[in-house]
Each structure stands twice: as C-alpha cells, then as structure tokens.
Coordinates of C-alpha atoms in Angstrom, one line a residue:
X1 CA -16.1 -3.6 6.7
X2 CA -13.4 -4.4 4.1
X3 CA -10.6 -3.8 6.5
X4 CA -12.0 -7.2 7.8
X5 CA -10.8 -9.9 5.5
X6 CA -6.5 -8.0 6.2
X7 CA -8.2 -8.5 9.7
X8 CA -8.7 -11.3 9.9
X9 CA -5.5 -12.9 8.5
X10 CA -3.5 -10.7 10.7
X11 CA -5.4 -12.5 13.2
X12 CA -3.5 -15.4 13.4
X13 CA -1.0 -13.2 14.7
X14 CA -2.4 -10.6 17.6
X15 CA 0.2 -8.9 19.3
X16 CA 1.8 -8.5 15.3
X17 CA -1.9 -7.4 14.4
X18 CA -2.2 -4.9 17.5
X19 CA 1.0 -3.0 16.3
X20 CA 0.3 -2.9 12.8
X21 CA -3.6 -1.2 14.0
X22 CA -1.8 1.1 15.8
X23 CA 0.4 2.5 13.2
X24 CA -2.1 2.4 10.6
X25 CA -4.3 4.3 13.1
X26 CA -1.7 6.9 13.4
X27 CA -1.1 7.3 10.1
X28 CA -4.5 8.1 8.4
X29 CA -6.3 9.3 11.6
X30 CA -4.1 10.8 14.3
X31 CA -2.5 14.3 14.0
X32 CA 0.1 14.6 11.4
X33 CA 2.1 17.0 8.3
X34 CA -1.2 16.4 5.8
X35 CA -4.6 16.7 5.5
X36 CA -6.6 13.7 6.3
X37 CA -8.1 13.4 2.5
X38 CA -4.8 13.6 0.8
X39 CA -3.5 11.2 3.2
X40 CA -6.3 8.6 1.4
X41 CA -5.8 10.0 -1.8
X42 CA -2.1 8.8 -1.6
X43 CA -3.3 5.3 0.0
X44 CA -5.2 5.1 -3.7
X45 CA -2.5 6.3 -5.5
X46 CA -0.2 3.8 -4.0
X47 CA -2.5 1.0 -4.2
X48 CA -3.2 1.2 -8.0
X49 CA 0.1 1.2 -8.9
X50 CA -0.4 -3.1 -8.2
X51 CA -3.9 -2.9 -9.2
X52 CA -5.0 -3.3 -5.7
X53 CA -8.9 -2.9 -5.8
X54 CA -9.3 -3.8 -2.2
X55 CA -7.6 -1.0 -1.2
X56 CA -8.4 1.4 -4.0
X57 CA -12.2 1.1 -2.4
X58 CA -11.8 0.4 0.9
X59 CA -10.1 4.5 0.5
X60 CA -11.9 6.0 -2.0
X61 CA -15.0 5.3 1.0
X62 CA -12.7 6.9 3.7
X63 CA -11.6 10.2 1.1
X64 CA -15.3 10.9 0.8
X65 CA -16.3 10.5 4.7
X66 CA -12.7 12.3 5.5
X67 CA -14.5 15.2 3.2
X68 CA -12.8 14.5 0.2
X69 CA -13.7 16.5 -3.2
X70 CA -15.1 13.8 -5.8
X71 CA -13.9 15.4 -8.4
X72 CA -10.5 13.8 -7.4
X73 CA -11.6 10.7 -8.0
X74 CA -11.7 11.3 -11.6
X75 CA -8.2 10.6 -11.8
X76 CA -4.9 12.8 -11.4
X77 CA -5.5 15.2 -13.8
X78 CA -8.3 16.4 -11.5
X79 CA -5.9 16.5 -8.4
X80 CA -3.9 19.6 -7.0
X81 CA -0.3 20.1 -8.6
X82 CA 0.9 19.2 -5.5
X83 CA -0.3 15.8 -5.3
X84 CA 0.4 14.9 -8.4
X85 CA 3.9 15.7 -8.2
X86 CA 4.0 12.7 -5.7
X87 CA 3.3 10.5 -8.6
X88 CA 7.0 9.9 -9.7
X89 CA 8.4 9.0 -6.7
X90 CA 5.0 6.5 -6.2
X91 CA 6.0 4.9 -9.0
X92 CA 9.8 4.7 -8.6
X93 CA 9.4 3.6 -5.2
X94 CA 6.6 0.7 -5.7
X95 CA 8.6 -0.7 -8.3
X96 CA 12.5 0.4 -8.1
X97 CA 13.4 2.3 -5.2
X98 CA 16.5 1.7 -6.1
X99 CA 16.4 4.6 -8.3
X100 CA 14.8 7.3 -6.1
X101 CA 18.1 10.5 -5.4
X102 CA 18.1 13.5 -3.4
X103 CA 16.9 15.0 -7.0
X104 CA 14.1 13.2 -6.8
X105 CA 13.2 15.2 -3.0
X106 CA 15.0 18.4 -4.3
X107 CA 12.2 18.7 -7.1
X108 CA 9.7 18.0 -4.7
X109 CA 10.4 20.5 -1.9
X110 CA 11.4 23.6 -4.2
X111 CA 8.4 23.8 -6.9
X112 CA 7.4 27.3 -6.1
X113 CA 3.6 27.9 -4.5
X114 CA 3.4 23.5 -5.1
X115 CA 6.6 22.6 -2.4
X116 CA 6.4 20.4 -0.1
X117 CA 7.9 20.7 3.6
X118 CA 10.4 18.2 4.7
X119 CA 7.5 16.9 7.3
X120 CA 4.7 16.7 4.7
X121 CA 7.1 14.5 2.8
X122 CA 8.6 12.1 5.2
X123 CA 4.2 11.7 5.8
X124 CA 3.6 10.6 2.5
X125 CA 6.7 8.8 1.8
X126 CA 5.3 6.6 5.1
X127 CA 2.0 6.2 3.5
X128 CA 3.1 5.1 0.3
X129 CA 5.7 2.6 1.6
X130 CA 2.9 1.4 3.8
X131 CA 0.5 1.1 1.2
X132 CA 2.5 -0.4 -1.0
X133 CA 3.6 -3.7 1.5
X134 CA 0.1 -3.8 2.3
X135 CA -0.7 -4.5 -1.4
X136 CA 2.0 -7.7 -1.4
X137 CA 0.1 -8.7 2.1
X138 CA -3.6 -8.4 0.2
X139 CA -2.5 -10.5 -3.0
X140 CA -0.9 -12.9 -1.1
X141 CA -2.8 -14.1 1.3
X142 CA -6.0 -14.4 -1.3
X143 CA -7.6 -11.1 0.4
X144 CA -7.5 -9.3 -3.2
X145 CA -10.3 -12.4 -4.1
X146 CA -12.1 -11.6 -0.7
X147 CA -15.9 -10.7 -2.4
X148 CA -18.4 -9.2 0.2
X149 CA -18.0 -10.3 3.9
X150 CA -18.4 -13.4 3.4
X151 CA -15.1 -13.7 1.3
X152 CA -13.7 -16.4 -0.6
X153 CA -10.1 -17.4 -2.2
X154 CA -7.7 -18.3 0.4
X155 CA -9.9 -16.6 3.9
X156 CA -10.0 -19.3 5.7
X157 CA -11.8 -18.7 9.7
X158 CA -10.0 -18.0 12.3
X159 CA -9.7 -21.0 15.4
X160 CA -7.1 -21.4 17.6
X161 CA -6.2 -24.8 16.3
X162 CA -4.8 -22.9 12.8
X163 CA -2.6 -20.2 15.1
X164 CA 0.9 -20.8 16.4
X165 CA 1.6 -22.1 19.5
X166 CA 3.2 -19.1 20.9
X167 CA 0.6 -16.8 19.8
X168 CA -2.8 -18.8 21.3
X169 CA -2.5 -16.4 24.5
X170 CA -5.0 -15.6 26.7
X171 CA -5.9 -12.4 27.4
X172 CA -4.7 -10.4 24.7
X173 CA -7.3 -7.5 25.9
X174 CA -6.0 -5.1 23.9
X175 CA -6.4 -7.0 20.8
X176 CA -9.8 -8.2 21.3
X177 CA -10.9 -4.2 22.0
X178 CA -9.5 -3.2 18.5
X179 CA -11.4 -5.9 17.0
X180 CA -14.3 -4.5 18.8
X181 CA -13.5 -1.1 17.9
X182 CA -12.8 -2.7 13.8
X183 CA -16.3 -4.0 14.0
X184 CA -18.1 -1.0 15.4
X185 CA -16.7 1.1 12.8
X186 CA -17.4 -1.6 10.1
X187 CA -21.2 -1.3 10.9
X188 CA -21.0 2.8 11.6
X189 CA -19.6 2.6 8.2
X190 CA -22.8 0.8 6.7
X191 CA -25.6 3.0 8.3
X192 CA -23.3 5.9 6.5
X193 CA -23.3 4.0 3.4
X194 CA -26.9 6.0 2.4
X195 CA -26.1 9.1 3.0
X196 CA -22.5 8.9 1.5
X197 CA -24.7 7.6 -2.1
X198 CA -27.6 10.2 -1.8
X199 CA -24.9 13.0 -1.5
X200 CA -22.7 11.4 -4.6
X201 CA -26.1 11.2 -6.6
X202 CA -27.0 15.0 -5.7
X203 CA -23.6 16.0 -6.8
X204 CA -23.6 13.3 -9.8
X205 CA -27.1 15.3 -10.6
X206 CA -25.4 19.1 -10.0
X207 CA -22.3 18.4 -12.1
X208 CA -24.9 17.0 -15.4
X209 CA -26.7 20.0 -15.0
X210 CA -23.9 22.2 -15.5
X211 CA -22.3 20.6 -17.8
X212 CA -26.1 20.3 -20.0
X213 CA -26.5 24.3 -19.4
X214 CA -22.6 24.5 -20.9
X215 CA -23.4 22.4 -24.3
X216 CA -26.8 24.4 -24.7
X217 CA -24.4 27.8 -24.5
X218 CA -22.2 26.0 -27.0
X219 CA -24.9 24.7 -29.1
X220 CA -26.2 28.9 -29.2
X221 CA -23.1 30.1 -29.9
X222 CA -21.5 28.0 -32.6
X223 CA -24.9 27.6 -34.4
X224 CA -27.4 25.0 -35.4
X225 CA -25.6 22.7 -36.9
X226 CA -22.6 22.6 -35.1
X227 CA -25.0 22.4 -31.8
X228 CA -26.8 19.2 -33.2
X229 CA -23.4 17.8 -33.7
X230 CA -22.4 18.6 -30.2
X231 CA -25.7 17.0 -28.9
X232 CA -25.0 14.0 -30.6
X233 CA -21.3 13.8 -29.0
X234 CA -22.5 15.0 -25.9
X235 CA -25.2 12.6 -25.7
X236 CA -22.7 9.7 -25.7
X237 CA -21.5 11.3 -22.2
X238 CA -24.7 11.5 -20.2
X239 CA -25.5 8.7 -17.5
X240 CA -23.0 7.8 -14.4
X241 CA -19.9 8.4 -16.0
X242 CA -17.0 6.8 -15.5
X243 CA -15.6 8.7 -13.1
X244 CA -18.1 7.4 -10.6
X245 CA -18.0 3.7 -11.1
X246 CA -16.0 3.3 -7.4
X247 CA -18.8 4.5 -5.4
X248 CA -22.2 4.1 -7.5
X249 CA -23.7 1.1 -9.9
X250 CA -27.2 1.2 -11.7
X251 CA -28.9 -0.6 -8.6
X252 CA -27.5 2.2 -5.7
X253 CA -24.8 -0.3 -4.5
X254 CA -21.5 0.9 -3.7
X255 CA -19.4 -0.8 -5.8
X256 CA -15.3 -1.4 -6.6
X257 CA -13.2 0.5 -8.5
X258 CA -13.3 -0.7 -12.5
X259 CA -10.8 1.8 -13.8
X260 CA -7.6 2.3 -11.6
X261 CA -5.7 3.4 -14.7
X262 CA -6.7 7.0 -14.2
X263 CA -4.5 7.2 -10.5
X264 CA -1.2 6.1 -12.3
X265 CA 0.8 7.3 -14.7
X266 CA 3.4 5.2 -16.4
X267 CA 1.6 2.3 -16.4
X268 CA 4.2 -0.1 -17.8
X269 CA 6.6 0.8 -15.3
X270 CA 7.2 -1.7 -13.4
X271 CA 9.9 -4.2 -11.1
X272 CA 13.0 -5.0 -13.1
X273 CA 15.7 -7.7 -11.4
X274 CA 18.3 -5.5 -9.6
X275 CA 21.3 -7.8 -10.7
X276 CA 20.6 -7.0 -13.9
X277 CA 20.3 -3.6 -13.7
X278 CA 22.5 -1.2 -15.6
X279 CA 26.0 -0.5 -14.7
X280 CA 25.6 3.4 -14.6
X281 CA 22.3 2.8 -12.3
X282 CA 22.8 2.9 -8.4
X283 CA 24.7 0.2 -6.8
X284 CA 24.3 -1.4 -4.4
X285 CA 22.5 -0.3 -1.2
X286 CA 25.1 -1.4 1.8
X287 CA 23.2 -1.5 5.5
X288 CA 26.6 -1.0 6.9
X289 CA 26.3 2.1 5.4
X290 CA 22.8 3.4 6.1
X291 CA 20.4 1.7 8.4
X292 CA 16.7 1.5 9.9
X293 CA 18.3 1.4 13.4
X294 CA 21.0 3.9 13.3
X295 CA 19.9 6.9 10.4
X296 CA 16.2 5.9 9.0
X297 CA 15.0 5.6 12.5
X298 CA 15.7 9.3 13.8
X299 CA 15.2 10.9 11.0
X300 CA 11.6 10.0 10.4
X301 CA 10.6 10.8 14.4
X302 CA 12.0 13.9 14.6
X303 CA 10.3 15.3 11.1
X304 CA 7.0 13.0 11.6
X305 CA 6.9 12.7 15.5
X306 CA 6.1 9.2 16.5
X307 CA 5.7 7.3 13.7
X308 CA 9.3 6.3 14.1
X309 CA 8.5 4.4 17.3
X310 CA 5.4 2.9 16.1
X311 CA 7.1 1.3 13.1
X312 CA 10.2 0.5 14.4
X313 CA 7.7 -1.6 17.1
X314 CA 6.3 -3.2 14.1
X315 CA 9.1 -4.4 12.5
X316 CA 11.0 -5.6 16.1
X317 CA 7.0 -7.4 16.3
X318 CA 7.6 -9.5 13.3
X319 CA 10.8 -10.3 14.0
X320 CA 9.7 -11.7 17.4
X321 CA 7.2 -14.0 16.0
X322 CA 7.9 -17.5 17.1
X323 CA 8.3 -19.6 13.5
X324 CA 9.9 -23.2 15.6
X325 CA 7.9 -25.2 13.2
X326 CA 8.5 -23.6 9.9
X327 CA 12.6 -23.3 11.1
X328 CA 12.3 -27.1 12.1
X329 CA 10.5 -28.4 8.9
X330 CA 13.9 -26.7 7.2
X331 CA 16.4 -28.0 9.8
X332 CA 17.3 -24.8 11.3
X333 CA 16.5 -22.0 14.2
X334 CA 14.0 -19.9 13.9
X335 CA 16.2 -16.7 13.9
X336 CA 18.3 -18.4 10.8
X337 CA 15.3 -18.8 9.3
X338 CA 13.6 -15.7 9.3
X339 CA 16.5 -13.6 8.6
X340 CA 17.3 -16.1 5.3
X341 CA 13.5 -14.8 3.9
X342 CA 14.5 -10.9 5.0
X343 CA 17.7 -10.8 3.7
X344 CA 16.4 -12.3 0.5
X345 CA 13.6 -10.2 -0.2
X346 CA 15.9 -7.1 0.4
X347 CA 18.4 -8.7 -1.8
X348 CA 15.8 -8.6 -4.6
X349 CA 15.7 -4.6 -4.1
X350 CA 19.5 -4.2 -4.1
X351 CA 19.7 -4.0 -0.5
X352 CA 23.1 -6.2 0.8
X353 CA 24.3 -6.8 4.7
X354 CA 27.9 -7.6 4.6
X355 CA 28.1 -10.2 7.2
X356 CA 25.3 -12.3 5.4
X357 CA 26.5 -15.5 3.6
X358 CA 23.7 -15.5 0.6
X359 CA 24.8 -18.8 -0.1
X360 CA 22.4 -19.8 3.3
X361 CA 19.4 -18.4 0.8
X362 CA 19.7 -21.6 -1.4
X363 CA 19.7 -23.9 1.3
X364 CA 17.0 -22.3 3.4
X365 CA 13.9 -21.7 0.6
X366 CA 13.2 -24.2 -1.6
X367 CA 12.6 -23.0 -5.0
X368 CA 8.7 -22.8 -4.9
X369 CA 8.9 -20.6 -1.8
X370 CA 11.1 -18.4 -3.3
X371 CA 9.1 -18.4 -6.8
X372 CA 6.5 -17.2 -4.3
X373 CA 8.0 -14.6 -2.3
X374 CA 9.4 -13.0 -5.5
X375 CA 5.9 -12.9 -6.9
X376 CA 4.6 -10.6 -4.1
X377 CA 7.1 -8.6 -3.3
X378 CA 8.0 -7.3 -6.7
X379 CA 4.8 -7.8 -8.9
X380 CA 2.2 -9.1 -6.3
X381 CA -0.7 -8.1 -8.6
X382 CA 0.3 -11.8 -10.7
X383 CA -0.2 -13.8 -7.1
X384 CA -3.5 -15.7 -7.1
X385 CA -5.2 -17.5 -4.6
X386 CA -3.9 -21.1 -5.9
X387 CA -0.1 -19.5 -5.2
X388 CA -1.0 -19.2 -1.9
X389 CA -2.4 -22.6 -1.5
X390 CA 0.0 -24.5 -3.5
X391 CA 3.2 -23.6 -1.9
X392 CA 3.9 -25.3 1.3
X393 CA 1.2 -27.7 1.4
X394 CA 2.5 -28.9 4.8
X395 CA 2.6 -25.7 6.6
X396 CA -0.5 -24.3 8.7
X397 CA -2.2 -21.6 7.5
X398 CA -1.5 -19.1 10.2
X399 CA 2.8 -20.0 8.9
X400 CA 1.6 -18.8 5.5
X401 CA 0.8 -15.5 6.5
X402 CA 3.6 -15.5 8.9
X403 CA 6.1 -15.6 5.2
X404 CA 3.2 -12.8 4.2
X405 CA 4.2 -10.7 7.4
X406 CA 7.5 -11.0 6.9
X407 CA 7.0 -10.1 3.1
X408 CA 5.6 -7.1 4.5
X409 CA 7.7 -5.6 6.7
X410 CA 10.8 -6.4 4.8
X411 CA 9.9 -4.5 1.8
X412 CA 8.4 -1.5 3.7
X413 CA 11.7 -1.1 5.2
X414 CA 13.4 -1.6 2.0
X415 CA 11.4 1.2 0.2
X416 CA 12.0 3.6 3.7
X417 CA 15.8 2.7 3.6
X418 CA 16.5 4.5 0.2
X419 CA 13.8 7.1 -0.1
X420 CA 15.0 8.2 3.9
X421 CA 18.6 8.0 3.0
X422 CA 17.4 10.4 -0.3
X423 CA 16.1 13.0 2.0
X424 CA 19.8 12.9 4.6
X425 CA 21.7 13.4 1.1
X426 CA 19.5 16.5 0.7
X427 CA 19.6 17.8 3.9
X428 CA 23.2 17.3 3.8

C-alpha cells in the first residue's frame, strides 16, 4: 500500500491521476524491451540517487514478487555488467542532463556480450526519467515523511472542498476503478507480505550456511591459528546483514531501506546551476531546435511502442489543468501562468524557448515560490514537509500539488529532451 500516500495527492487531480496510472502501468507491467525485475531494479537505482526511501522500498517489494534475485539488492556490485553500465547515465541525467552525448549511448550499445539494443535503452532511459520526477513529486508534497498508512507530514485527506473547481467532476468512473484496482493490490500485497519474509529468511538461512561451511574450509586449510583468527573476523559478520535491512528487521517486519548508498555510485555528484556552468560544457539546449512534439515524440514510439502516446497524454494532461485561482491571485491567465513555472524549471536545466520573455519569470513567482521549485527539482532530497506548508500559505492544498505536477512533468521532459536528442545524434 505505499503507492497510496503519491495516491492520494494525485487525487486532488483525477483525470491527471488516471494518465499518470496508466503510464506507470505500462511501464513496469505491460509488455516492453526489459525484463520486468530490471525494470524495478532501475526504479531503485533512480530513486536513490535523491535518497528517495519511499520509492527505494515500495520497489525493492515489487523486484522480489517480479522474481527478482536478492542478491541484487546488495548493491551494484552484485548486479549484471549490464545494469550497472546504466549507472552513469543515472547519475548524469538525475542531476545534469545537460551533460549526457551520443558517447554516452555509443558506450552503452557497443560493450561486447554487455550491449544494449536501441529499444532496451529508450525503456530505461523512460524509467529513469520517470523515477526521477517522481522523487521531486514525493519530497515535495511531504510523501517522503508519509510513515505507515496512516501517514503524516504534509498528507492531508482528500474532500472535495480541497480540489479545484474544475476537477470536482462526477463520474470520473475510470478513476474511481483504478483506485479500486490500487487498493485491491495494496491488500493482495499484504497477504503476500508472509511468504515474501519466510522465503527471504530461508534464503537469508541458505546463504549463512554456505558462507559458515566456506570459513570452516578456510579455517582447515590455512591452519589453526589463522582459522581462530578468521572465526573471530567472521564472527563480526553473522546475523541479518546488511544487505537485508530493506525487507527484514529483528521483529519479522518488512522494513525501509537504511543504506541506499550501495545503488549509487558517485555519491557527491550532484545538480550544479547551469548558468554557471563551464564555457567548454554544452550550451544551451534550444527547443527550436529539438522538441517533445516534433523529434522526442516519434522517436521514443517507434523504438518503445506506445509509451510515446501515453506520455505525451500526460504532459498535454497537466497542461490542461485549470489553475484560475492560482493565475488570478498573481494577476494573470492561467496559460501565462503555467507556462512562467515550465519555462522556469527547464530554464534551471539549460533548456531555452526563443519566443519566451524570461523577464515574465520575475514577475510571475515570487521569490519563495521559486526558492521552492528550485529545491525540488534540482535537489528535492533538502525539501521538507514545512517547505511545502510554508510557501503559499493562501493557496489550497490541491494548487500545491498542482506547482508539484507541473514540477513533475517539466523536468521529466527536460531529462527525455537531451538524453532522446543523444540517441538521434547516434543514430545519425
């Protein structure tokens, strides 16, 4: 049931929460370039790069049920060389997509037995960017503080009176059946809780054995004293190791992740301002030049069919979202409004439109706002739950998580633009 608390602030928004369902459907559990537990594997791997706990567990659970080897688990050294040639671009695109060239791809598709096809790329490229927006949308709207089902930080329940006007619809059918269908799963999910921990204890239990029958071997071969040595070291080791901490405590409870270090590499890298970038880094990213609509879009269908439908109807969702009362508190339309927060947040990754006057940005967010906006798109693992409570005081929730949504969308597309126009300047 942990999808529940992203639930459940998507709520405020249906027909926005129906389409992001959907493609989040589609990408972990509907036909597609890569296995179903690498697919989670990269959902972790994107996920700790913020230190994003929720969604470090909620797919560590769904790796294991999707069949998963536990060893993986143990970090990336334990992974295939494949996978964990994914780990560069992960990092370069959560924090500076800017960077990412056709070298980047080139490595990854000709590595001998370890290559990647053009579809198993575009697939986890998808993933990552999607796991990654997610991240900003879990520390932002407080679900990063969610504890148990009953939650806490900035949850708030859900009643009509704290939706928009435009979205209090009746007989949104289709959204009430996927909330159904979330729900269902949530309590499947539980009943498979015991038999997900008995099997992790039975392999816990195989994997001391062999490694107490491989110390005994030492302990013969190298000799008495060498062997108490080793049991002395190798004494240290015994009990739930580490390794283990996201599934297992002392009491049989699942439990969160407490070490996300071992799925990153790099772990300083992080978000750096684009302006003041170096001048023999990339410049800047013109949409005149390379957009969603007219290259990203048809690229991404025709290697990953679909997908480019599905998230081209998620971004065209958010966009439609009526914002009157946020646009009218500022003074201006809606549509002004919403493209001042989008163009600002892809400003912030290098990304320029040419007939945008950025001067609008200044007049549009007040300072706190953009102090906020910054904070989780770039580095939303500093966001707490007073950020999201502090700025805006005046606004309704369900506007919040409308800024959160747009957060969201805006940087998945960022990250898509420049790893997407990567791939057309290899296949060129």
């Amino acid at each position: 049931g942990r999808l529940e608390a992203v639930t459940q602030q998507m709520g405020y928004h249906p027909q926005y929460l129906d389409s992001f369902l959907k493609t989040q459907h589609y990408l972990m559990h509907m036909d597609g370039p890569l296995p179903f537990d690498c697919r989670h594997y990269i959902a972790i791997m994107a996920a700790a790069r913020h230190q994003c706990r929720y969604l470090v567990n909620l797919h560590v659970l769904q790796f294991l049920r999707a069949g998963g080897d536990p060893q993986w688990l143990r970090g990336l050294e334990f992974i295939p060389p494949k996978l964990r040639n994914l780990n560069e671009i992960n990092k370069i695109l959560a924090h500076r997509p800017w960077l990412i060239t056709k070298e980047h791809i080139e490595k990854l598709l000709k590595i001998s037995e370890w290559s990647w096809s053009l579809a198993e790329l575009v697939h986890a490229v998808v993933l990552l960017a999607h796991c990654h927006a997610l991240a900003s949308f879990v520390f932002g709207c407080g679900c990063e503080q969610d504890e148990g089902l009953g939650g806490r930080g900035s949850l708030k329940p859900l009643s009509l009176g704290n939706q928009c006007f435009c979205e209090a619809t009746a007989g949104n059918s289709y959204s009430q059946e996927l909330l159904r269908i979330n729900r269902k799963r949530s309590l499947d999910s539980c009943m498979e809780l015991d038999s997900l921990r008995e099997r992790m204890q039975r392999i816990h239990v195989e994997t001391e054995g062999r490694e107490e029958m491989r110390l005994l071997q030492q302990d013969r071969e190298e000799g008495e004293e060498q062997g108490a040595e080793m049991g002395v070291q190798g004494g240290s080791s015994y009990g739930t190791p580490g390794w283990l901490s996201p599934l297992a405590d002392t009491d049989g409870v699942v439990t969160g992740a407490t070490n996300l270090a071992c799925y990153m590499q790099d772990p300083d890298f992080g978000y750096q301002d684009f302006a003041r970038r170096d001048e023999d880094q990339t410049q800047v990213f013109r949409v005149q030049d390379y957009s969603w609509e007219d290259h990203g879009f048809s690229l991404v269908n025709r290697l990953y069919s679909d997908i480019g439908h599905l998230l081209d109807e998620k971004f065209r969702m958010v966009d439609g979202l009526q914002s009157s009362a946020m646009a009218k508190r500022q003074g201006c339309e809606p549509s002004v409004f919403k493209r001042g927060i989008w163009n600002y947040i892809h400003c912030m990754f290098g990304i320029r439109y040419d007939d945008y006057d950025y001067a609008e940005v200044n007049q549009l967010l007040e300072r706190m706002l953009k102090v906020y906006i910054k904070t989780v798109t770039c580095y939303p693992e500093k966001t707490n739950s007073e950020m999201f409570d502090r700025f805006w005081k005046q606004f309704k929730h369900s506007e919040k998580v409308h800024v959160n949504l747009l957060i969201l969308e805006a940087r998945m597309q960022a990250e898509l633009l420049y790893a997407l126009q990567a791939i057309t300047q290899y296949m060129i």
